[in-house]
PDB file of C-alpha atoms in Angstrom:
ATOM      1  CA  UNK U  21     -34.487 -15.303 -67.813  1.00  0.00           C
ATOM      2  CA  UNK U  22     -37.942 -16.217 -66.182  1.00  0.00           C
ATOM      3  CA  UNK U  23     -39.908 -18.957 -65.441  1.00  0.00           C
ATOM      4  CA  UNK U  24     -43.331 -17.974 -64.849  1.00  0.00           C
ATOM      5  CA  UNK U  25     -42.835 -15.277 -61.993  1.00  0.00           C
ATOM      6  CA  UNK U  26     -39.176 -16.568 -61.069  1.00  0.00           C
ATOM      7  CA  UNK U  27     -36.080 -15.109 -62.340  1.00  0.00           C
ATOM      8  CA  UNK U  28     -33.846 -18.070 -63.265  1.00  0.00           C
ATOM      9  CA  UNK U  29     -30.101 -17.411 -63.362  1.00  0.00           C
ATOM     10  CA  UNK U  30     -27.695 -19.571 -65.215  1.00  0.00           C
ATOM     11  CA  UNK U  31     -24.168 -18.929 -65.162  1.00  0.00           C
ATOM     12  CA  UNK U  32     -21.400 -19.340 -66.722  1.00  0.00           C
ATOM     13  CA  UNK U  33     -22.674 -19.645 -70.354  1.00  0.00           C
ATOM     14  CA  UNK U  34     -19.426 -19.367 -72.463  1.00  0.00           C
ATOM     15  CA  UNK U  35     -19.072 -18.701 -76.175  1.00  0.00           C
ATOM     16  CA  UNK U  36     -21.369 -19.967 -78.931  1.00  0.00           C
ATOM     17  CA  UNK U  37     -23.390 -22.401 -76.317  1.00  0.00           C
ATOM     18  CA  UNK U  38     -24.965 -18.849 -75.194  1.00  0.00           C
ATOM     19  CA  UNK U  39     -26.297 -18.032 -78.498  1.00  0.00           C
ATOM     20  CA  UNK U  40     -27.493 -21.501 -78.975  1.00  0.00           C
ATOM     21  CA  UNK U  41     -29.326 -21.383 -75.565  1.00  0.00           C
ATOM     22  CA  UNK U  42     -30.784 -18.065 -76.169  1.00  0.00           C
ATOM     23  CA  UNK U  43     -32.074 -19.056 -79.470  1.00  0.00           C
ATOM     24  CA  UNK U  44     -33.722 -22.104 -77.934  1.00  0.00           C
ATOM     25  CA  UNK U  45     -35.295 -19.974 -75.174  1.00  0.00           C
ATOM     26  CA  UNK U  46     -36.809 -18.012 -77.963  1.00  0.00           C
ATOM     27  CA  UNK U  47     -38.227 -20.768 -79.828  1.00  0.00           C
ATOM     28  CA  UNK U  48     -39.816 -22.534 -76.775  1.00  0.00           C
ATOM     29  CA  UNK U  49     -41.662 -19.000 -75.319  1.00  0.00           C
ATOM     30  CA  UNK U  50     -43.859 -16.628 -77.037  1.00  0.00           C
ATOM     31  CA  UNK U  51     -42.803 -13.547 -75.148  1.00  0.00           C
ATOM     32  CA  UNK U  52     -40.988 -10.906 -76.575  1.00  0.00           C
ATOM     33  CA  UNK U  53     -37.257 -11.233 -75.936  1.00  0.00           C
ATOM     34  CA  UNK U  54     -34.929  -8.674 -74.851  1.00  0.00           C
ATOM     35  CA  UNK U  55     -31.252  -9.700 -74.599  1.00  0.00           C
ATOM     36  CA  UNK U  56     -28.708  -7.114 -72.884  1.00  0.00           C
ATOM     37  CA  UNK U  57     -24.970  -8.123 -73.596  1.00  0.00           C
ATOM     38  CA  UNK U  58     -21.824  -6.115 -73.343  1.00  0.00           C
ATOM     39  CA  UNK U  59     -21.107  -3.577 -76.245  1.00  0.00           C
ATOM     40  CA  UNK U  60     -18.168  -5.747 -77.523  1.00  0.00           C
ATOM     41  CA  UNK U  61     -20.077  -8.997 -77.567  1.00  0.00           C
ATOM     42  CA  UNK U  62     -23.673  -7.608 -78.575  1.00  0.00           C
ATOM     43  CA  UNK U  63     -23.253  -7.677 -82.472  1.00  0.00           C
ATOM     44  CA  UNK U  64     -21.634 -11.077 -82.306  1.00  0.00           C
ATOM     45  CA  UNK U  65     -24.300 -12.730 -80.048  1.00  0.00           C
ATOM     46  CA  UNK U  66     -26.924 -10.890 -82.711  1.00  0.00           C
ATOM     47  CA  UNK U  67     -25.409 -12.620 -85.681  1.00  0.00           C
ATOM     48  CA  UNK U  68     -25.498 -16.007 -83.876  1.00  0.00           C
ATOM     49  CA  UNK U  69     -28.768 -15.820 -82.820  1.00  0.00           C
ATOM     50  CA  UNK U  70     -29.973 -14.464 -86.243  1.00  0.00           C
ATOM     51  CA  UNK U  71     -27.913 -17.659 -87.771  1.00  0.00           C
ATOM     52  CA  UNK U  72     -29.404 -20.069 -85.472  1.00  0.00           C
ATOM     53  CA  UNK U  73     -33.330 -18.996 -85.663  1.00  0.00           C
ATOM     54  CA  UNK U  74     -32.831 -19.290 -89.378  1.00  0.00           C
ATOM     55  CA  UNK U  75     -31.773 -22.839 -89.233  1.00  0.00           C
ATOM     56  CA  UNK U  76     -34.560 -23.784 -86.773  1.00  0.00           C
ATOM     57  CA  UNK U  77     -36.849 -22.338 -89.346  1.00  0.00           C
ATOM     58  CA  UNK U  78     -38.406 -19.627 -87.011  1.00  0.00           C
ATOM     59  CA  UNK U  79     -40.076 -16.776 -88.720  1.00  0.00           C
ATOM     60  CA  UNK U  80     -39.329 -14.060 -85.951  1.00  0.00           C
ATOM     61  CA  UNK U  81     -36.469 -11.994 -87.118  1.00  0.00           C
ATOM     62  CA  UNK U  82     -34.005 -10.634 -84.041  1.00  0.00           C
ATOM     63  CA  UNK U  83     -32.883  -7.254 -84.278  1.00  0.00           C
ATOM     64  CA  UNK U  84     -29.454  -5.678 -83.347  1.00  0.00           C
ATOM     65  CA  UNK U  85     -29.966  -2.266 -81.256  1.00  0.00           C
ATOM     66  CA  UNK U  86     -26.490  -0.597 -81.912  1.00  0.00           C
ATOM     67  CA  UNK U  87     -25.846   2.014 -79.051  1.00  0.00           C
ATOM     68  CA  UNK U  88     -25.515   5.960 -79.602  1.00  0.00           C
ATOM     69  CA  UNK U  89     -23.026   7.672 -77.896  1.00  0.00           C
ATOM     70  CA  UNK U  90     -24.106  11.077 -78.980  1.00  0.00           C
ATOM     71  CA  UNK U  91     -27.079  10.840 -76.408  1.00  0.00           C
ATOM     72  CA  UNK U  92     -24.338  10.954 -73.875  1.00  0.00           C
ATOM     73  CA  UNK U  93     -21.424  13.102 -75.350  1.00  0.00           C
ATOM     74  CA  UNK U  94     -23.235  15.941 -76.841  1.00  0.00           C
ATOM     75  CA  UNK U  95     -20.163  16.802 -79.262  1.00  0.00           C
ATOM     76  CA  UNK U  96     -20.701  13.594 -81.052  1.00  0.00           C
ATOM     77  CA  UNK U  97     -23.130  13.465 -83.860  1.00  0.00           C
ATOM     78  CA  UNK U  98     -24.591  10.020 -85.126  1.00  0.00           C
ATOM     79  CA  UNK U  99     -23.880   8.862 -88.392  1.00  0.00           C
ATOM     80  CA  UNK U 100     -26.895   8.227 -91.062  1.00  0.00           C
ATOM     81  CA  UNK U 101     -26.122   4.455 -91.082  1.00  0.00           C
ATOM     82  CA  UNK U 102     -26.619   4.531 -87.212  1.00  0.00           C
ATOM     83  CA  UNK U 103     -29.556   6.317 -86.841  1.00  0.00           C
ATOM     84  CA  UNK U 104     -31.145   4.351 -89.746  1.00  0.00           C
ATOM     85  CA  UNK U 105     -30.053   0.763 -88.069  1.00  0.00           C
ATOM     86  CA  UNK U 106     -31.988   2.240 -84.770  1.00  0.00           C
ATOM     87  CA  UNK U 107     -34.988   3.479 -86.679  1.00  0.00           C
ATOM     88  CA  UNK U 108     -35.803   0.176 -88.072  1.00  0.00           C
ATOM     89  CA  UNK U 109     -35.628  -1.243 -84.717  1.00  0.00           C
ATOM     90  CA  UNK U 110     -37.923   1.700 -83.279  1.00  0.00           C
ATOM     91  CA  UNK U 111     -40.407   0.586 -86.267  1.00  0.00           C
ATOM     92  CA  UNK U 112     -40.627  -2.920 -84.787  1.00  0.00           C
ATOM     93  CA  UNK U 113     -40.833  -2.010 -81.246  1.00  0.00           C
ATOM     94  CA  UNK U 114     -43.832  -0.027 -81.926  1.00  0.00           C
ATOM     95  CA  UNK U 115     -45.587  -2.827 -84.265  1.00  0.00           C
ATOM     96  CA  UNK U 116     -47.733  -5.533 -83.153  1.00  0.00           C
ATOM     97  CA  UNK U 117     -44.817  -7.949 -84.278  1.00  0.00           C
ATOM     98  CA  UNK U 118     -42.896 -10.133 -81.756  1.00  0.00           C
ATOM     99  CA  UNK U 119     -39.751  -8.454 -80.454  1.00  0.00           C
ATOM    100  CA  UNK U 120     -36.671 -10.043 -80.363  1.00  0.00           C
ATOM    101  CA  UNK U 121     -33.623  -7.552 -79.672  1.00  0.00           C
ATOM    102  CA  UNK U 122     -30.044  -7.810 -78.960  1.00  0.00           C
ATOM    103  CA  UNK U 123     -28.611  -4.699 -77.283  1.00  0.00           C
ATOM    104  CA  UNK U 124     -25.587  -3.609 -75.690  1.00  0.00           C
ATOM    105  CA  UNK U 125     -25.877  -2.707 -72.110  1.00  0.00           C
ATOM    106  CA  UNK U 126     -25.080   0.981 -72.628  1.00  0.00           C
ATOM    107  CA  UNK U 127     -28.193   1.675 -74.544  1.00  0.00           C
ATOM    108  CA  UNK U 128     -30.281   1.336 -71.264  1.00  0.00           C
ATOM    109  CA  UNK U 129     -28.630   4.398 -70.092  1.00  0.00           C
ATOM    110  CA  UNK U 130     -29.807   6.458 -73.580  1.00  0.00           C
ATOM    111  CA  UNK U 131     -32.153   8.787 -72.947  1.00  0.00           C
ATOM    112  CA  UNK U 132     -34.822   8.411 -75.994  1.00  0.00           C
ATOM    113  CA  UNK U 133     -38.485   9.363 -77.200  1.00  0.00           C
ATOM    114  CA  UNK U 134     -40.932   6.945 -75.762  1.00  0.00           C
ATOM    115  CA  UNK U 135     -42.984   5.082 -78.083  1.00  0.00           C
ATOM    116  CA  UNK U 136     -45.991   7.592 -78.263  1.00  0.00           C
ATOM    117  CA  UNK U 137     -43.706   9.991 -79.796  1.00  0.00           C
ATOM    118  CA  UNK U 138     -42.452   7.648 -82.466  1.00  0.00           C
ATOM    119  CA  UNK U 139     -45.788   6.721 -83.249  1.00  0.00           C
ATOM    120  CA  UNK U 140     -46.815  10.415 -83.439  1.00  0.00           C
ATOM    121  CA  UNK U 141     -44.595  10.346 -86.829  1.00  0.00           C
ATOM    122  CA  UNK U 142     -45.855   7.543 -88.881  1.00  0.00           C
ATOM    123  CA  UNK U 143     -47.386   8.921 -92.369  1.00  0.00           C
ATOM    124  CA  UNK U 144     -49.950   6.497 -94.410  1.00  0.00           C
ATOM    125  CA  UNK U 145     -50.830   7.237 -97.889  1.00  0.00           C
ATOM    126  CA  UNK U 146     -52.773   5.327-100.508  1.00  0.00           C
ATOM    127  CA  UNK U 147     -53.593   5.671-104.118  1.00  0.00           C
ATOM    128  CA  UNK U 148     -57.011   7.967-104.423  1.00  0.00           C
ATOM    129  CA  UNK U 149     -56.691   9.050-100.758  1.00  0.00           C
ATOM    130  CA  UNK U 150     -56.365  12.780 -99.780  1.00  0.00           C
ATOM    131  CA  UNK U 151     -52.888  13.931 -98.974  1.00  0.00           C
ATOM    132  CA  UNK U 152     -51.804  17.344 -97.446  1.00  0.00           C
ATOM    133  CA  UNK U 153     -48.312  18.011 -99.244  1.00  0.00           C
ATOM    134  CA  UNK U 154     -47.148  20.892 -97.092  1.00  0.00           C
ATOM    135  CA  UNK U 155     -47.892  19.062 -94.021  1.00  0.00           C
ATOM    136  CA  UNK U 156     -46.021  16.042 -94.921  1.00  0.00           C
ATOM    137  CA  UNK U 157     -43.035  18.249 -96.054  1.00  0.00           C
ATOM    138  CA  UNK U 158     -43.139  20.192 -92.469  1.00  0.00           C
ATOM    139  CA  UNK U 159     -43.235  16.860 -90.968  1.00  0.00           C
ATOM    140  CA  UNK U 160     -40.152  15.751 -92.635  1.00  0.00           C
ATOM    141  CA  UNK U 161     -38.305  18.999 -91.774  1.00  0.00           C
ATOM    142  CA  UNK U 162     -39.029  18.781 -88.245  1.00  0.00           C
ATOM    143  CA  UNK U 163     -37.754  15.075 -88.173  1.00  0.00           C
ATOM    144  CA  UNK U 164     -34.280  16.236 -89.740  1.00  0.00           C
ATOM    145  CA  UNK U 165     -34.784  15.303 -93.184  1.00  0.00           C
ATOM    146  CA  UNK U 166     -32.859  17.139 -95.894  1.00  0.00           C
ATOM    147  CA  UNK U 167     -34.836  18.588 -98.864  1.00  0.00           C
ATOM    148  CA  UNK U 168     -32.553  17.791-101.898  1.00  0.00           C
ATOM    149  CA  UNK U 169     -32.785  18.186-105.855  1.00  0.00           C
ATOM    150  CA  UNK U 170     -32.596  14.488-106.131  1.00  0.00           C
ATOM    151  CA  UNK U 171     -33.255  11.963-103.254  1.00  0.00           C
ATOM    152  CA  UNK U 172     -30.046   9.394-103.179  1.00  0.00           C
ATOM    153  CA  UNK U 173     -29.781   8.680 -99.570  1.00  0.00           C
ATOM    154  CA  UNK U 174     -32.116   7.770 -96.405  1.00  0.00           C
ATOM    155  CA  UNK U 175     -33.419  11.067 -94.612  1.00  0.00           C
ATOM    156  CA  UNK U 176     -33.722  12.626 -97.795  1.00  0.00           C
ATOM    157  CA  UNK U 177     -36.649  14.129 -99.681  1.00  0.00           C
ATOM    158  CA  UNK U 178     -37.566  16.391-102.652  1.00  0.00           C
ATOM    159  CA  UNK U 179     -40.441  18.201-104.304  1.00  0.00           C
ATOM    160  CA  UNK U 180     -40.891  18.890-107.918  1.00  0.00           C
ATOM    161  CA  UNK U 181     -44.542  19.941-108.872  1.00  0.00           C
ATOM    162  CA  UNK U 182     -46.749  17.390-108.426  1.00  0.00           C
ATOM    163  CA  UNK U 183     -43.963  14.758-107.027  1.00  0.00           C
ATOM    164  CA  UNK U 184     -42.642  13.930-103.783  1.00  0.00           C
ATOM    165  CA  UNK U 185     -39.833  11.570-103.379  1.00  0.00           C
ATOM    166  CA  UNK U 186     -38.978  10.389 -99.569  1.00  0.00           C
ATOM    167  CA  UNK U 187     -36.487   7.939 -98.442  1.00  0.00           C
ATOM    168  CA  UNK U 188     -37.342   6.871 -94.951  1.00  0.00           C
ATOM    169  CA  UNK U 189     -35.240   4.031 -93.345  1.00  0.00           C
ATOM    170  CA  UNK U 190     -37.830   1.669 -92.996  1.00  0.00           C
ATOM    171  CA  UNK U 191     -37.892   0.907 -96.378  1.00  0.00           C
ATOM    172  CA  UNK U 192     -35.080  -0.452 -98.811  1.00  0.00           C
ATOM    173  CA  UNK U 193     -36.065   2.069-101.546  1.00  0.00           C
ATOM    174  CA  UNK U 194     -37.138   5.622-101.753  1.00  0.00           C
ATOM    175  CA  UNK U 195     -41.137   6.189-102.466  1.00  0.00           C
ATOM    176  CA  UNK U 196     -42.338   8.478-105.099  1.00  0.00           C
ATOM    177  CA  UNK U 197     -45.567  10.090-104.461  1.00  0.00           C
ATOM    178  CA  UNK U 198     -47.513  11.454-107.348  1.00  0.00           C
ATOM    179  CA  UNK U 199     -50.269  13.987-106.803  1.00  0.00           C
ATOM    180  CA  UNK U 200     -53.183  15.358-108.842  1.00  0.00           C
ATOM    181  CA  UNK U 201     -54.099  18.359-106.702  1.00  0.00           C
ATOM    182  CA  UNK U 202     -54.915  16.820-102.957  1.00  0.00           C
ATOM    183  CA  UNK U 203     -55.112  13.518-104.190  1.00  0.00           C
ATOM    184  CA  UNK U 204     -52.562  10.668-104.319  1.00  0.00           C
ATOM    185  CA  UNK U 205     -52.447   9.621-107.999  1.00  0.00           C
ATOM    186  CA  UNK U 206     -49.603   6.861-107.528  1.00  0.00           C
ATOM    187  CA  UNK U 207     -47.272   5.470-105.326  1.00  0.00           C
ATOM    188  CA  UNK U 208     -44.279   3.530-106.514  1.00  0.00           C
ATOM    189  CA  UNK U 209     -40.830   2.711-105.201  1.00  0.00           C
ATOM    190  CA  UNK U 210     -37.914   3.919-107.201  1.00  0.00           C
ATOM    191  CA  UNK U 211     -33.903   2.992-107.667  1.00  0.00           C
ATOM    192  CA  UNK U 212     -31.775   5.774-106.518  1.00  0.00           C
ATOM    193  CA  UNK U 213     -29.168   4.862-109.544  1.00  0.00           C
ATOM    194  CA  UNK U 214     -31.536   4.972-112.176  1.00  0.00           C
ATOM    195  CA  UNK U 215     -34.086   7.336-110.842  1.00  0.00           C
ATOM    196  CA  UNK U 216     -36.620   4.864-112.171  1.00  0.00           C
ATOM    197  CA  UNK U 217     -39.922   3.118-110.900  1.00  0.00           C
ATOM    198  CA  UNK U 218     -39.225  -0.572-109.808  1.00  0.00           C
ATOM    199  CA  UNK U 219     -42.403  -1.078-108.230  1.00  0.00           C
ATOM    200  CA  UNK U 220     -46.091   0.163-107.873  1.00  0.00           C
ATOM    201  CA  UNK U 221     -47.717   0.012-104.574  1.00  0.00           C
ATOM    202  CA  UNK U 222     -51.148   0.703-103.422  1.00  0.00           C
ATOM    203  CA  UNK U 223     -50.781   1.959-100.135  1.00  0.00           C
ATOM    204  CA  UNK U 224     -47.821   2.615 -97.948  1.00  0.00           C
ATOM    205  CA  UNK U 225     -46.799   3.246 -93.996  1.00  0.00           C
ATOM    206  CA  UNK U 226     -43.616   5.591 -93.514  1.00  0.00           C
ATOM    207  CA  UNK U 227     -42.018   6.011 -90.419  1.00  0.00           C
ATOM    208  CA  UNK U 228     -40.474   9.620 -90.127  1.00  0.00           C
ATOM    209  CA  UNK U 229     -39.056   9.845 -86.920  1.00  0.00           C
ATOM    210  CA  UNK U 230     -35.482  10.117 -86.914  1.00  0.00           C
ATOM    211  CA  UNK U 231     -33.246   9.115 -84.298  1.00  0.00           C
ATOM    212  CA  UNK U 232     -30.375  11.089 -85.533  1.00  0.00           C
ATOM    213  CA  UNK U 233     -32.150  14.480 -84.028  1.00  0.00           C
ATOM    214  CA  UNK U 234     -31.456  15.836 -80.440  1.00  0.00           C
ATOM    215  CA  UNK U 235     -35.369  15.469 -79.399  1.00  0.00           C
ATOM    216  CA  UNK U 236     -36.947  17.667 -77.058  1.00  0.00           C
ATOM    217  CA  UNK U 237     -38.810  15.162 -75.204  1.00  0.00           C
ATOM    218  CA  UNK U 238     -36.065  12.137 -74.519  1.00  0.00           C
ATOM    219  CA  UNK U 239     -37.551  10.871 -71.286  1.00  0.00           C
ATOM    220  CA  UNK U 240     -37.804   7.374 -72.038  1.00  0.00           C
ATOM    221  CA  UNK U 241     -35.274   4.308 -72.580  1.00  0.00           C
ATOM    222  CA  UNK U 242     -35.517   0.860 -74.612  1.00  0.00           C
ATOM    223  CA  UNK U 243     -36.662  -0.816 -71.877  1.00  0.00           C
ATOM    224  CA  UNK U 244     -40.131   1.333 -72.034  1.00  0.00           C
ATOM    225  CA  UNK U 245     -40.749  -0.699 -75.185  1.00  0.00           C
ATOM    226  CA  UNK U 246     -41.257  -4.076 -73.949  1.00  0.00           C
ATOM    227  CA  UNK U 247     -44.323  -4.870 -71.862  1.00  0.00           C
ATOM    228  CA  UNK U 248     -42.905  -6.497 -68.510  1.00  0.00           C
ATOM    229  CA  UNK U 249     -45.672  -9.270 -68.296  1.00  0.00           C
ATOM    230  CA  UNK U 250     -44.590 -10.276 -71.716  1.00  0.00           C
ATOM    231  CA  UNK U 251     -40.987 -10.115 -71.986  1.00  0.00           C
ATOM    232  CA  UNK U 252     -38.250 -12.501 -71.217  1.00  0.00           C
ATOM    233  CA  UNK U 253     -35.190 -10.628 -70.532  1.00  0.00           C
ATOM    234  CA  UNK U 254     -32.023 -11.960 -71.084  1.00  0.00           C
ATOM    235  CA  UNK U 255     -28.707 -10.730 -69.287  1.00  0.00           C
ATOM    236  CA  UNK U 256     -25.579 -12.081 -70.903  1.00  0.00           C
ATOM    237  CA  UNK U 257     -22.409 -12.677 -68.587  1.00  0.00           C
ATOM    238  CA  UNK U 258     -23.712 -10.916 -65.633  1.00  0.00           C
ATOM    239  CA  UNK U 259     -20.477  -9.917 -64.044  1.00  0.00           C
ATOM    240  CA  UNK U 260     -19.196  -8.720 -67.312  1.00  0.00           C
ATOM    241  CA  UNK U 261     -22.248  -6.165 -67.539  1.00  0.00           C
ATOM    242  CA  UNK U 262     -21.319  -5.034 -63.947  1.00  0.00           C
ATOM    243  CA  UNK U 263     -18.165  -4.302 -64.726  1.00  0.00           C
ATOM    244  CA  UNK U 264     -19.059  -2.302 -68.003  1.00  0.00           C
ATOM    245  CA  UNK U 265     -21.529  -0.396 -65.870  1.00  0.00           C
ATOM    246  CA  UNK U 266     -18.969   0.816 -63.256  1.00  0.00           C
ATOM    247  CA  UNK U 267     -16.617   1.759 -66.179  1.00  0.00           C
ATOM    248  CA  UNK U 268     -19.199   3.787 -68.056  1.00  0.00           C
ATOM    249  CA  UNK U 269     -20.213   5.773 -65.007  1.00  0.00           C
ATOM    250  CA  UNK U 270     -16.382   6.451 -64.192  1.00  0.00           C
ATOM    251  CA  UNK U 271     -16.009   7.671 -67.932  1.00  0.00           C
ATOM    252  CA  UNK U 272     -19.318   9.782 -67.842  1.00  0.00           C
ATOM    253  CA  UNK U 273     -18.066  11.205 -64.381  1.00  0.00           C
ATOM    254  CA  UNK U 274     -14.557  12.194 -65.676  1.00  0.00           C
ATOM    255  CA  UNK U 275     -16.120  13.543 -69.136  1.00  0.00           C
ATOM    256  CA  UNK U 276     -18.882  15.797 -66.993  1.00  0.00           C
ATOM    257  CA  UNK U 277     -16.009  17.104 -64.909  1.00  0.00           C
TER     258      UNK U 277
END
């Protein structure tokens, strides 16, 4: 981690003490936080930090950024669950909120679309505003959403007359957009179990970007979402990270050959 413009190395830090130390650092600084750990340790470390920050009364919520092997091995396809998890992280990363992210070191090697591309795929709607339904559905299709008769899962949408249902990963429930011509008449979240509305809303912002697609402009990486002047980067167990990096390079070399 750093102090002012200096990097500070504190090792070895083992077991639950690491989670405690990283949580205290998170509390003591206003910086964004990026914790890089071995793939085997990253999720457990995230759970520790999440729990400790709740105990300390911290309102900032940490996020776990899972790795996606399909970005390196072309024969693999990510699950919808994995893509949804990553999409939630992307939404936070392009927002103005503080970023606290725990990730496995393999994510640093993944080539992904940059912040500008993700920001291009936001859709906003408000009751009483104009909406181009064809443009919305075209954007959904281009982002890999599946058109279905009834929306039941994330990355699905449906269109029935003047009603458009969309389930994006950044919301717990799908949204139902009711139109009167080209004007939004109402916006509601609804249950996929009963297909009935459970909450009326005045406006909504939907992130249509889908990480499960093989994007044509994957020239960025996770670290590009952080301002280096406002970010504290924590390398958890540096020796283990080096070992993991050499192992991954050897694995990629054998796979490519």
